[in-house]
Short mmCIF file of C-alpha atoms and ligand atoms in Angstrom, two decimals:
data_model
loop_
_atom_site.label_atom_id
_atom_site.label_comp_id
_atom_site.label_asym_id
_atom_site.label_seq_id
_atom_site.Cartn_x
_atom_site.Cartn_y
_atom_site.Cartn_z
CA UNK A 91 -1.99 15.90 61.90
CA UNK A 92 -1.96 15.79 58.12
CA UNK A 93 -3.56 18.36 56.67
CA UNK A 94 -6.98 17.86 54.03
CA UNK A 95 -6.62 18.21 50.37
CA UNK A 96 -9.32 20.32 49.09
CA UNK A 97 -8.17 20.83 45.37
CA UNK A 98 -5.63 19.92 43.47
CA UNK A 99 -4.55 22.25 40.42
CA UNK A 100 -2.50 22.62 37.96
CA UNK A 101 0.03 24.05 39.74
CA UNK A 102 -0.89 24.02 42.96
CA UNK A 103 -2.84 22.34 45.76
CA UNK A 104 -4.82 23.85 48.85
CA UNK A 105 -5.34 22.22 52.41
CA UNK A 106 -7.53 22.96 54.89
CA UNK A 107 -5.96 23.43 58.54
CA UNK A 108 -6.69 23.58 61.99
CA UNK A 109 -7.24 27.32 61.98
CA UNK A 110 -10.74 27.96 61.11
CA UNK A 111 -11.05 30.28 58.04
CA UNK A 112 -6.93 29.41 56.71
CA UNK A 113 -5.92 27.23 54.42
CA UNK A 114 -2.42 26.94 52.77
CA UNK A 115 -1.61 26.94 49.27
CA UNK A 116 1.19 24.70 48.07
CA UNK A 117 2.85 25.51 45.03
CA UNK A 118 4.00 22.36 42.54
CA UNK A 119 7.31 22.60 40.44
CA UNK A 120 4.12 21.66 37.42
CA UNK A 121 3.21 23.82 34.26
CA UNK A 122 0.28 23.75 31.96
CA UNK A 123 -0.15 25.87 29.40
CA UNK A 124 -2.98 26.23 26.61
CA UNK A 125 -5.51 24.93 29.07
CA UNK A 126 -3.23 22.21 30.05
CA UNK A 127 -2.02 20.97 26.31
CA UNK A 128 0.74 21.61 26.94
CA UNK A 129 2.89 20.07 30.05
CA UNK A 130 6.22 20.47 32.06
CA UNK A 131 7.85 20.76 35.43
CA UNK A 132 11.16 22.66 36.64
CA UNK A 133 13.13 23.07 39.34
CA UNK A 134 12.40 25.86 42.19
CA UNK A 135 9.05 26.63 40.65
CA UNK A 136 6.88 26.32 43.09
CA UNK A 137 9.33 27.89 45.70
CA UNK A 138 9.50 30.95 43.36
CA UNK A 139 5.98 31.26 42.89
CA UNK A 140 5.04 30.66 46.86
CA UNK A 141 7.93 33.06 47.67
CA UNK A 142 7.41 35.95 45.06
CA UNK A 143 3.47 35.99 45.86
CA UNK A 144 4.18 36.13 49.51
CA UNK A 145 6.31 39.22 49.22
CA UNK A 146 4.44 40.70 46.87
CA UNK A 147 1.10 40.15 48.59
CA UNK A 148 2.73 41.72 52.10
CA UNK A 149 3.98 44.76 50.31
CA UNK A 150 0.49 45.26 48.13
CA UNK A 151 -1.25 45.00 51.96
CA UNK A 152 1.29 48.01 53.08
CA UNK A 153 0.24 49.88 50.18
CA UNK A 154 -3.56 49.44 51.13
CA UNK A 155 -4.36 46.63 48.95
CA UNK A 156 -6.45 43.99 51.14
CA UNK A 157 -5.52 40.72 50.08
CA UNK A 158 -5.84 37.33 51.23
CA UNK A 159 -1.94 36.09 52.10
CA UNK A 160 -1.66 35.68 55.91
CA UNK A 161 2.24 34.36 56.48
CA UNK A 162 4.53 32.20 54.32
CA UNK A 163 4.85 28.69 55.74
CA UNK A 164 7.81 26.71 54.15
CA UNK A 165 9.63 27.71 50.82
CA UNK A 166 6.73 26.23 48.62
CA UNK A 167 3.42 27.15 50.74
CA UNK A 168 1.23 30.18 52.09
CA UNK A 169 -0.91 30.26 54.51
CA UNK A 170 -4.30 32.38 53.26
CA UNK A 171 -7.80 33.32 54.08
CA UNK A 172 -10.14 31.48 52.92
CA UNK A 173 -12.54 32.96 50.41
CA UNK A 174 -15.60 32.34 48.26
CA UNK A 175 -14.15 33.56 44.89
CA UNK A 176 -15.62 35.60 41.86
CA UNK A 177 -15.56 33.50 38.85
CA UNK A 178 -13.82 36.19 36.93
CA UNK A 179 -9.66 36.82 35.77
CA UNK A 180 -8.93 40.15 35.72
CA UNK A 181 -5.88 41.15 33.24
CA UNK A 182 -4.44 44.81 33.36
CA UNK A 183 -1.75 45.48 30.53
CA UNK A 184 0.49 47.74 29.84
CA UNK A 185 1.94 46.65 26.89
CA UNK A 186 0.50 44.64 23.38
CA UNK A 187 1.29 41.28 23.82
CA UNK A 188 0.11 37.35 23.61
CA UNK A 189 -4.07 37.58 22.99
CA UNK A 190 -4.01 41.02 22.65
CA UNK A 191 -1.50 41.39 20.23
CA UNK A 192 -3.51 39.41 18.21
CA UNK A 193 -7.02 40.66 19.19
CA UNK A 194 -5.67 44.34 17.77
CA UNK A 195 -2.94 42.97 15.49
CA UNK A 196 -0.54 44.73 16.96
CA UNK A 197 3.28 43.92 17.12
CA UNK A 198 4.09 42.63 20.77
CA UNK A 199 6.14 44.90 22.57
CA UNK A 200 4.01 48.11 21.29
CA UNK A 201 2.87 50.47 24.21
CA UNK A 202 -0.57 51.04 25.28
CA UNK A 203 -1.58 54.10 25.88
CA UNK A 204 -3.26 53.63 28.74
CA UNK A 205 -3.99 50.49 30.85
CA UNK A 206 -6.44 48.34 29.39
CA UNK A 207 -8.52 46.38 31.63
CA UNK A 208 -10.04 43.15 30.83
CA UNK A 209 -12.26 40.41 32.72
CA UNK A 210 -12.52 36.38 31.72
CA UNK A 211 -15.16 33.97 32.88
CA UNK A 212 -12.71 31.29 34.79
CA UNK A 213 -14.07 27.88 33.48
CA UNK A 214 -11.27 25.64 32.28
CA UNK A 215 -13.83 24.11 30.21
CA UNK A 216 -14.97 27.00 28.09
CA UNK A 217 -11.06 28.27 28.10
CA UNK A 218 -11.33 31.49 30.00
CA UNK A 219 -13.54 33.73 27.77
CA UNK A 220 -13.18 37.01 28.05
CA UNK A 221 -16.69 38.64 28.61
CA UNK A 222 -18.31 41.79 29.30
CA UNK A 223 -20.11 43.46 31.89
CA UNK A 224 -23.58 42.09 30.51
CA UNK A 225 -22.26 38.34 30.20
CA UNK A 226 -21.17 38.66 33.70
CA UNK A 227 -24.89 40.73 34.86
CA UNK A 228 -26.15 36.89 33.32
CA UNK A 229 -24.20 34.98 35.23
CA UNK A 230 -25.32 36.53 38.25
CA UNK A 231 -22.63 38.50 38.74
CA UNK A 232 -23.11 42.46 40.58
CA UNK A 233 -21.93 45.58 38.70
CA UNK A 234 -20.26 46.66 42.20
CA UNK A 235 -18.21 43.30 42.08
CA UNK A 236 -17.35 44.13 38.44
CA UNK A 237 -16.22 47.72 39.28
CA UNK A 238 -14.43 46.33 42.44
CA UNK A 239 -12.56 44.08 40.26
CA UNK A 240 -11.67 46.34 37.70
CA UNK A 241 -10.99 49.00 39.74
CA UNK A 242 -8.53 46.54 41.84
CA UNK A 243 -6.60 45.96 39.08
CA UNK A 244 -5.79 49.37 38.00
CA UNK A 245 -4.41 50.21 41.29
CA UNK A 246 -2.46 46.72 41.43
CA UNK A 247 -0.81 47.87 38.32
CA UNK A 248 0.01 51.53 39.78
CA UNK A 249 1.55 49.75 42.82
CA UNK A 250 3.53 47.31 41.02
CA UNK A 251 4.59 48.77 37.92
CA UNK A 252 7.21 50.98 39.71
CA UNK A 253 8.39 48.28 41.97
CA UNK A 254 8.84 45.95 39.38
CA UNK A 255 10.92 49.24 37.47
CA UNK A 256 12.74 49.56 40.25
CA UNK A 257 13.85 46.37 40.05
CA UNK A 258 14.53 46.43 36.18
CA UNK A 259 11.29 44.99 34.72
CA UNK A 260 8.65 45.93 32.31
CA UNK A 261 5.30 44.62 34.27
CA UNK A 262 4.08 44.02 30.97
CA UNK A 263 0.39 42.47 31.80
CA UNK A 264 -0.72 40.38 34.29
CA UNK A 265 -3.64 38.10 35.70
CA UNK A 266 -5.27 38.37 39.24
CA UNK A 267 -8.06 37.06 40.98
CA UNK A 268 -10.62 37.98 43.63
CA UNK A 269 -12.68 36.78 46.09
CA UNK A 270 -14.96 37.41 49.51
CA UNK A 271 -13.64 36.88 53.04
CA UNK A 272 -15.95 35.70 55.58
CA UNK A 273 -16.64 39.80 56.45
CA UNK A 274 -17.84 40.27 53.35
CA UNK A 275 -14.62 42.06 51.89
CA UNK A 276 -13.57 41.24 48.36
CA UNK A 277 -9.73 40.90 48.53
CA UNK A 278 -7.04 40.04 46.13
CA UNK A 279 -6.28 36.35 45.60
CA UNK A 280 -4.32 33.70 44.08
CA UNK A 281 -0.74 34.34 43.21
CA UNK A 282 1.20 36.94 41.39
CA UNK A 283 4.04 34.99 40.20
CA UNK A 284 6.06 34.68 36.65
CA UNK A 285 3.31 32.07 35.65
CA UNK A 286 0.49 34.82 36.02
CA UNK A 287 2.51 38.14 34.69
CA UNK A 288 4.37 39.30 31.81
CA UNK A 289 7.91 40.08 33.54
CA UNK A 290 10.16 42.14 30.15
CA UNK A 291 13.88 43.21 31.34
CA UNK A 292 13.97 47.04 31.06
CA UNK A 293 17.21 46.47 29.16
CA UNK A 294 17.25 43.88 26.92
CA UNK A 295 13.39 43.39 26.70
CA UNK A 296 14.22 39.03 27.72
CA UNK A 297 11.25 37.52 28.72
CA UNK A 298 11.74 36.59 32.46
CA UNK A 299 8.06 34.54 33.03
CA UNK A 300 6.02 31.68 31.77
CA UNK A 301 6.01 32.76 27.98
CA UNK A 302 9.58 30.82 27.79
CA UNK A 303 7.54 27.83 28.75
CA UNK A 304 4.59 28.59 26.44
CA UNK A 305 6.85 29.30 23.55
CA UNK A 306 9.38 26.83 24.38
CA UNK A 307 12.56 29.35 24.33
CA UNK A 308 14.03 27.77 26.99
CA UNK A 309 15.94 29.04 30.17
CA UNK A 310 12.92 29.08 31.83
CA UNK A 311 14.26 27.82 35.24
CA UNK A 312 16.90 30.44 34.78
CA UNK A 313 14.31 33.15 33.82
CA UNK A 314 12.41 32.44 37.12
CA UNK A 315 14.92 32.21 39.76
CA UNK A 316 16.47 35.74 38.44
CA UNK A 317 12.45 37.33 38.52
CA UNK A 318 13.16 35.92 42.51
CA UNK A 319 16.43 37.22 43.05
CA UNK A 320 15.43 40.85 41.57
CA UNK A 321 12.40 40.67 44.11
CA UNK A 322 14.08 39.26 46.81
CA UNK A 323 17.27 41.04 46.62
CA UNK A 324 15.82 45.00 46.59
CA UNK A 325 12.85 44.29 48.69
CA UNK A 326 14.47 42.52 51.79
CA UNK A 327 17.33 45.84 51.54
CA UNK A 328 14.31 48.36 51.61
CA UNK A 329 12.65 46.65 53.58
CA UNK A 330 8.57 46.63 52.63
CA UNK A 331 8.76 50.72 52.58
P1 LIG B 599 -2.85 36.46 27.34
O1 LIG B 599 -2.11 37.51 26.57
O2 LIG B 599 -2.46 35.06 26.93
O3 LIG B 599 -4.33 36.68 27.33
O4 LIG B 599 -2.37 36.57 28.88
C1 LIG B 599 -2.54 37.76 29.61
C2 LIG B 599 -1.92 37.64 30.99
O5 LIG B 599 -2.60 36.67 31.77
C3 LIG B 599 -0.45 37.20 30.99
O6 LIG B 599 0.24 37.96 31.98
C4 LIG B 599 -0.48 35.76 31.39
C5 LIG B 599 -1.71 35.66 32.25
N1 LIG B 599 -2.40 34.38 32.12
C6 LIG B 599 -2.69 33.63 33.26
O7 LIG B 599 -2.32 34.01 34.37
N2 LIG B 599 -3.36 32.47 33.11
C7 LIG B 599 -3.79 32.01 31.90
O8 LIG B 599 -4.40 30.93 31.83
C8 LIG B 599 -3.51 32.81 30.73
C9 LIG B 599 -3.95 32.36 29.36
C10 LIG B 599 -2.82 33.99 30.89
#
């Protein structure tokens, strides 16, 4: 039976399926950037992004991180709860770089010191503003929600940023989202992926995410399948531990 489009995105498109409550998430080989200025496609994309969210999502659930990833269906799709989601990005960094760099004028690559938190108002049409606790009290939203979500993303970023060192990456920043299951429960969403993090080789500080797109350095195909490989290869010999 084929299976109903509910939304098509930039990169991605979500069905509804016979399972009440699951949907899948299909991820395109498409890019936007700049609130879709910019355009562009390559190859393994969306199998990258669909298989590095996957794993990532099952070992964020071992380390007590609810989120709403259920099984990985083919090389380009997930299978997910469904969820009424919070109109909010969350970004965590680590290190200065794109907007902040230029919000503090501060030279990319300079170390926080500490995590800084920060949440956007997700409306394509007003690009993403980031906002503060009162803009979001306007829009309705709760302070719990807010503290949930920022809260969230500081223990994302204490989970991740050694297995990403492990692997020989700098999580420099990155972007998640969050939304309620049908219990209630605010999980983690969306993807975690090259196109939504800041991925820095340890070594050589190369950009290995969608910045080579943004910035047009090229390698950018090249730059995602070895963010893959580095997941894939470490985390399928440790198993999720
Ligand atoms: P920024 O420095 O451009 O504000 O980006 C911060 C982080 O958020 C970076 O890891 C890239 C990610 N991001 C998204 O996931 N979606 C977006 O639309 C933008 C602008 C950034």
């Amino acid at each position: 039976m084929p299976e109903e489009l509910l939304y098509e995105g930039k990169a991605k498109k979500v069905f509804a399926t016979d399972e009440e409550g699951v949907l899948v998430h299909r991820y395109k080989d498409d890019a936007t950037a700049f609130n879709a200025q910019k355009r562009g496609s390559w190859k393994d994309k969306g199998r990258t992004n669909a298989t590095m969210s996957a794993t990532i999502f099952a070992y964020l659930e071992v380390h007590g991180v609810p989120t709403h990833f259920v099984e990985q269906v083919d090389d380009a799709a997930i299978k997910t709860k469904r969820l009424d989601m919070l109109p909010i990005e969350v970004i965590v960094r680590n290190v200065a770089a794109g907007s902040l760099a230029r919000r503090l004028g501060y030279e990319e690559g300079t170390k926080l010191r500490a995590p800084i938190v920060e949440l956007c108002y997700k409306d394509d049409e007003l690009g993403d503003p980031m906002l503060n606790w009162y803009h979001f009290r306007e829009l309705g939203v709760s302070d719990e929600d807010l503290e949930f979500c920022e809260e969230l993303g500081l223990k994302v970023n204490e989970i991740l940023t050694p297995f990403f060192d492990e692997r020989g990456v700098t999580l420099v920043d990155f972007k998640i989202e969050i939304g309620r299951d049908a219990e209630g429960r605010l999980v983690l969403a969306d993807e975690i992926s090259p196109d939504t993090c800041r991925f820095w080789d340890k070594e050589t500080g190369e950009k290995l995410d969608k910045d080579r797109f943004r910035r047009d350095m090229g390698g950018v195909e090249e730059a995602y399948a070895e963010m893959l490989r580095r997941v894939q290869e470490i985390t399928q010999r440790g198993a999720v531990d």
